[in-house]
Short mmCIF file of C-alpha atoms in Angstrom, two decimals:
data_model
loop_
_atom_site.label_atom_id
_atom_site.label_comp_id
_atom_site.label_asym_id
_atom_site.label_seq_id
_atom_site.Cartn_x
_atom_site.Cartn_y
_atom_site.Cartn_z
CA MET A 265 -1.63 -113.83 25.02
CA ASN A 266 0.04 -115.36 28.10
CA ILE A 267 2.14 -118.50 27.74
CA LEU A 268 0.71 -121.42 29.69
CA ARG A 269 3.29 -123.67 31.35
CA PHE A 270 2.55 -127.19 32.52
CA SER A 271 4.70 -129.46 34.64
CA ALA A 272 4.44 -132.45 36.97
CA ASN A 273 1.05 -131.83 38.55
CA GLN A 274 -0.63 -130.22 35.56
CA CYS A 275 -0.71 -132.91 32.91
CA CYS A 276 -4.39 -133.92 32.96
CA ALA A 277 -7.37 -132.58 31.02
CA LEU A 278 -7.02 -128.86 30.40
CA ILE A 279 -9.56 -126.33 29.28
CA LEU A 280 -8.29 -123.64 26.91
CA LEU A 281 -10.97 -121.00 26.34
CA CYS A 282 -11.99 -118.79 23.45
CA PHE A 283 -10.00 -120.41 20.65
CA PHE A 284 -11.84 -118.83 17.77
CA GLY A 285 -11.71 -115.40 19.34
CA CYS A 286 -7.98 -115.71 19.96
CA PHE A 287 -6.85 -117.63 16.91
CA GLY A 288 -9.26 -117.10 14.04
CA VAL A 289 -9.12 -119.44 11.08
CA GLY A 290 -6.20 -118.79 8.78
CA SER A 291 -5.03 -120.41 5.59
CA ALA A 292 -1.72 -122.26 5.54
CA ALA A 293 0.92 -121.00 3.15
CA ALA A 294 3.50 -123.11 1.33
CA GLN A 295 7.10 -123.07 2.46
CA THR A 296 8.64 -119.74 1.58
CA GLN A 297 12.16 -118.86 0.51
CA ALA A 298 12.55 -117.08 3.84
CA GLU A 299 11.83 -120.35 5.63
CA LYS A 300 14.44 -122.13 3.53
CA ASP A 301 16.94 -119.40 4.34
CA GLU A 302 16.16 -119.90 8.03
CA GLY A 303 17.06 -123.59 7.86
CA TRP A 304 13.72 -125.25 7.13
CA ILE A 305 14.00 -128.50 5.13
CA SER A 306 11.13 -130.21 3.31
CA LEU A 307 10.38 -133.83 4.24
CA PHE A 308 7.74 -134.40 1.51
CA ASP A 309 8.21 -133.77 -2.20
CA GLY A 310 4.50 -133.24 -2.86
CA LYS A 311 4.41 -136.02 -5.45
CA THR A 312 5.46 -139.31 -3.90
CA LEU A 313 5.97 -141.01 -0.55
CA ASN A 314 9.71 -141.27 -1.15
CA GLY A 315 11.49 -141.11 2.18
CA TRP A 316 8.44 -142.39 4.04
CA ARG A 317 7.62 -145.95 5.11
CA VAL A 318 4.14 -147.26 5.79
CA ASN A 319 3.47 -150.21 8.06
CA GLU A 320 0.15 -152.08 7.92
CA ASN A 321 -2.64 -151.27 5.44
CA PRO A 322 -0.53 -149.25 2.99
CA GLU A 323 -3.62 -148.33 0.96
CA THR A 324 -4.54 -145.90 3.76
CA PHE A 325 -1.97 -143.42 2.42
CA SER A 326 -1.85 -141.83 -1.01
CA VAL A 327 -0.66 -138.61 -2.64
CA LYS A 328 -3.03 -136.27 -4.47
CA ASP A 329 -2.72 -132.62 -5.50
CA GLY A 330 0.47 -132.08 -3.55
CA ALA A 331 -0.80 -133.57 -0.28
CA ILE A 332 -0.61 -136.85 1.59
CA VAL A 333 -4.18 -138.15 1.86
CA VAL A 334 -4.92 -140.37 4.87
CA ASN A 335 -8.11 -142.42 4.73
CA GLY A 336 -8.52 -146.08 5.62
CA ASN A 337 -7.80 -148.75 8.19
CA VAL A 338 -5.33 -148.19 11.03
CA SER A 339 -1.91 -147.47 9.61
CA HIS A 340 1.09 -145.24 10.24
CA LEU A 341 3.48 -143.54 7.86
CA PHE A 342 6.98 -143.04 9.26
CA TYR A 343 9.60 -140.65 7.94
CA GLU A 344 12.72 -142.65 7.05
CA GLY A 345 14.44 -140.21 4.71
CA ASP A 346 17.93 -138.76 4.71
CA VAL A 347 17.28 -135.53 6.63
CA ASN A 348 19.24 -135.83 9.89
CA ASN A 349 19.24 -139.58 9.27
CA HIS A 350 15.54 -139.45 10.32
CA ASP A 351 16.53 -139.08 13.96
CA PHE A 352 15.45 -135.81 15.57
CA LYS A 353 15.92 -134.63 19.12
CA ASN A 354 15.53 -130.84 19.20
CA PHE A 355 13.53 -129.52 16.27
CA GLU A 356 10.71 -127.43 14.89
CA LEU A 357 8.16 -129.20 12.68
CA LYS A 358 5.53 -127.42 10.60
CA ILE A 359 2.78 -129.29 8.76
CA ASP A 360 -0.20 -127.87 6.90
CA VAL A 361 -3.25 -129.95 7.80
CA MET A 362 -6.82 -130.29 6.55
CA THR A 363 -9.40 -132.38 8.35
CA PHE A 364 -12.92 -133.35 7.36
CA PRO A 365 -16.03 -133.87 9.52
CA ASN A 366 -15.55 -136.61 12.14
CA SER A 367 -11.95 -137.30 11.15
CA ASN A 368 -9.19 -138.26 13.56
CA SER A 369 -5.46 -138.46 12.91
CA GLY A 370 -2.19 -137.55 14.57
CA ILE A 371 1.41 -136.45 14.19
CA TYR A 372 4.00 -138.44 16.15
CA PHE A 373 7.48 -137.31 17.11
CA HIS A 374 10.40 -139.07 18.82
CA THR A 375 9.00 -142.37 17.52
CA ASP A 376 10.35 -145.48 15.76
CA PHE A 377 9.02 -147.60 12.93
CA GLN A 378 6.90 -150.53 14.09
CA GLU A 379 5.18 -153.15 12.00
CA LYS A 380 1.61 -152.60 13.23
CA GLY A 381 -0.55 -150.91 15.84
CA PHE A 382 -0.35 -147.46 17.34
CA PRO A 383 3.24 -146.39 18.04
CA GLY A 384 4.42 -147.33 21.51
CA VAL A 385 7.35 -144.92 21.39
CA GLY A 386 7.16 -141.14 21.31
CA HIS A 387 4.40 -138.58 21.64
CA GLU A 388 1.32 -138.00 19.49
CA VAL A 389 0.13 -134.48 18.73
CA GLN A 390 -3.57 -134.85 18.02
CA VAL A 391 -5.24 -133.97 14.71
CA ASN A 392 -8.99 -133.84 15.37
CA LEU A 393 -11.48 -131.00 15.16
CA THR A 394 -14.89 -132.71 15.15
CA HIS A 395 -14.32 -136.40 15.94
CA THR A 396 -16.09 -137.80 19.01
CA ASP A 397 -12.76 -137.98 20.83
CA TRP A 398 -12.82 -134.83 22.97
CA LYS A 399 -9.03 -134.38 22.74
CA LYS A 400 -8.67 -131.89 19.91
CA SER A 401 -5.94 -130.76 17.53
CA GLY A 402 -2.81 -129.63 19.32
CA SER A 403 -3.23 -131.99 22.28
CA LEU A 404 -0.08 -133.75 23.40
CA TYR A 405 -2.18 -136.87 23.65
CA ASN A 406 -2.92 -137.96 27.22
CA VAL A 407 -0.35 -135.49 28.54
CA VAL A 408 -1.74 -132.03 27.76
CA ASN A 409 -5.25 -132.36 26.38
CA VAL A 410 -7.01 -129.52 24.54
CA ASP A 411 -10.81 -129.73 24.53
CA LYS A 412 -11.64 -126.81 22.19
CA ALA A 413 -11.02 -127.11 18.46
CA PRO A 414 -8.49 -124.42 17.39
CA ALA A 415 -9.46 -124.51 13.68
CA VAL A 416 -12.28 -125.77 11.44
CA ASP A 417 -12.74 -128.69 9.07
CA ASN A 418 -12.35 -128.28 5.30
CA GLN A 419 -9.74 -125.52 5.65
CA TRP A 420 -5.96 -125.73 5.72
CA TYR A 421 -4.29 -124.77 8.96
CA THR A 422 -0.67 -125.02 10.16
CA GLN A 423 0.30 -127.26 13.05
CA HIS A 424 3.68 -126.30 14.52
CA ILE A 425 5.58 -128.46 17.03
CA ILE A 426 8.72 -127.20 18.79
CA VAL A 427 10.80 -129.49 20.98
CA LYS A 428 13.87 -128.20 22.81
CA GLY A 429 15.31 -130.17 25.72
CA LYS A 430 12.37 -131.19 27.91
CA THR A 431 10.07 -128.44 26.62
CA VAL A 432 7.35 -128.88 24.01
CA ARG A 433 5.53 -125.90 22.50
CA ILE A 434 2.47 -126.35 20.25
CA LEU A 435 1.20 -123.64 17.92
CA ILE A 436 -1.78 -123.57 15.55
CA ASN A 437 -1.73 -120.96 12.77
CA GLY A 438 1.11 -119.21 14.56
CA GLN A 439 -0.69 -118.91 17.89
CA LEU A 440 0.80 -120.63 20.95
CA LEU A 441 -1.58 -123.09 22.61
CA TYR A 442 0.67 -124.06 25.50
CA GLU A 443 4.14 -124.90 26.67
CA TYR A 444 4.73 -128.22 28.41
CA VAL A 445 7.84 -129.02 30.43
CA GLU A 446 8.33 -132.72 31.01
CA PRO A 447 8.95 -133.52 34.70
CA ASN A 448 11.51 -136.05 35.86
CA LEU A 449 9.74 -139.28 35.00
CA LYS A 450 10.42 -142.79 36.27
CA LYS A 451 11.46 -144.65 33.13
CA ASP A 452 11.46 -148.42 32.84
CA ALA A 453 13.09 -148.33 29.41
CA GLU A 454 15.27 -146.04 27.31
CA ARG A 455 12.40 -145.21 24.96
CA GLY A 456 8.69 -144.81 25.61
CA GLN A 457 6.01 -142.13 25.74
CA PHE A 458 8.36 -139.38 26.75
CA ILE A 459 10.75 -136.88 25.23
CA SER A 460 13.86 -138.54 23.79
CA HIS A 461 14.69 -138.70 20.07
CA GLY A 462 13.40 -140.39 16.93
CA THR A 463 11.48 -139.83 13.75
CA PHE A 464 8.03 -138.50 12.77
CA ALA A 465 4.90 -140.40 11.77
CA LEU A 466 1.42 -139.64 10.46
CA GLN A 467 -1.56 -141.61 11.69
CA GLY A 468 -4.34 -143.36 9.83
CA HIS A 469 -6.93 -143.79 12.57
CA ASP A 470 -9.97 -145.51 11.06
CA PRO A 471 -11.87 -145.83 7.74
CA GLY A 472 -14.24 -143.00 8.67
CA SER A 473 -11.42 -140.54 9.18
CA LYS A 474 -9.92 -138.51 6.36
CA ALA A 475 -7.11 -136.01 6.76
CA MET A 476 -4.59 -134.36 4.45
CA PHE A 477 -1.04 -133.16 5.09
CA LYS A 478 1.26 -131.01 2.96
CA ASN A 479 4.23 -128.64 3.24
CA ILE A 480 5.91 -130.90 5.79
CA ARG A 481 9.10 -129.12 6.85
CA VAL A 482 11.55 -129.40 9.70
CA LYS A 483 14.22 -127.21 11.26
CA VAL A 484 16.86 -129.10 13.20
CA LEU A 485 17.81 -127.25 16.39
CA PRO A 486 21.12 -127.62 18.23
CA ASN A 487 21.27 -130.21 21.00
#
């Protein structure tokens, strides 16, 4: 499969064809000893939200059967644990995800804790397979938008985010969706919706959306 590269003039709505034919629907495995040996570090203990901080509507997040369950009013759960002092620049992040019909969520990177609302800092990688929002799982929201669902509801799949320098690569179940290279952007502030550094966050989108996350692991890459 060819690697798609996107830069300054290619950041609008994109059509990626034949997802099911190319990707299939796999099951997501737990972190293996090989991954640990390769430098992967778990950010979620599977039992509690220790190391994570929720902002508004904390009831939106709970832990059940080894997974973070997201279901409720708008809320965001930020990683504030000890790994790399919860400040990541170059990294790989793998999260096993399950969505349900009409659910919408997201995974943020290079973000900061904020008391309420949708994060104004960092990028969101979309989690959505059947919600009415046409931007589907794997989209770098409003930057590189994927309009074909790369997995199916009610099954675990692995969402893999790689950031190195100004390059973002997104994989679903081990298959590369695209590679995005951030152009030289005019920046009015040090932090915003662009590649910089920061922590991760999970999104609670609305009461009708339910998603689950487990096996959250990161590999810190050299700067």
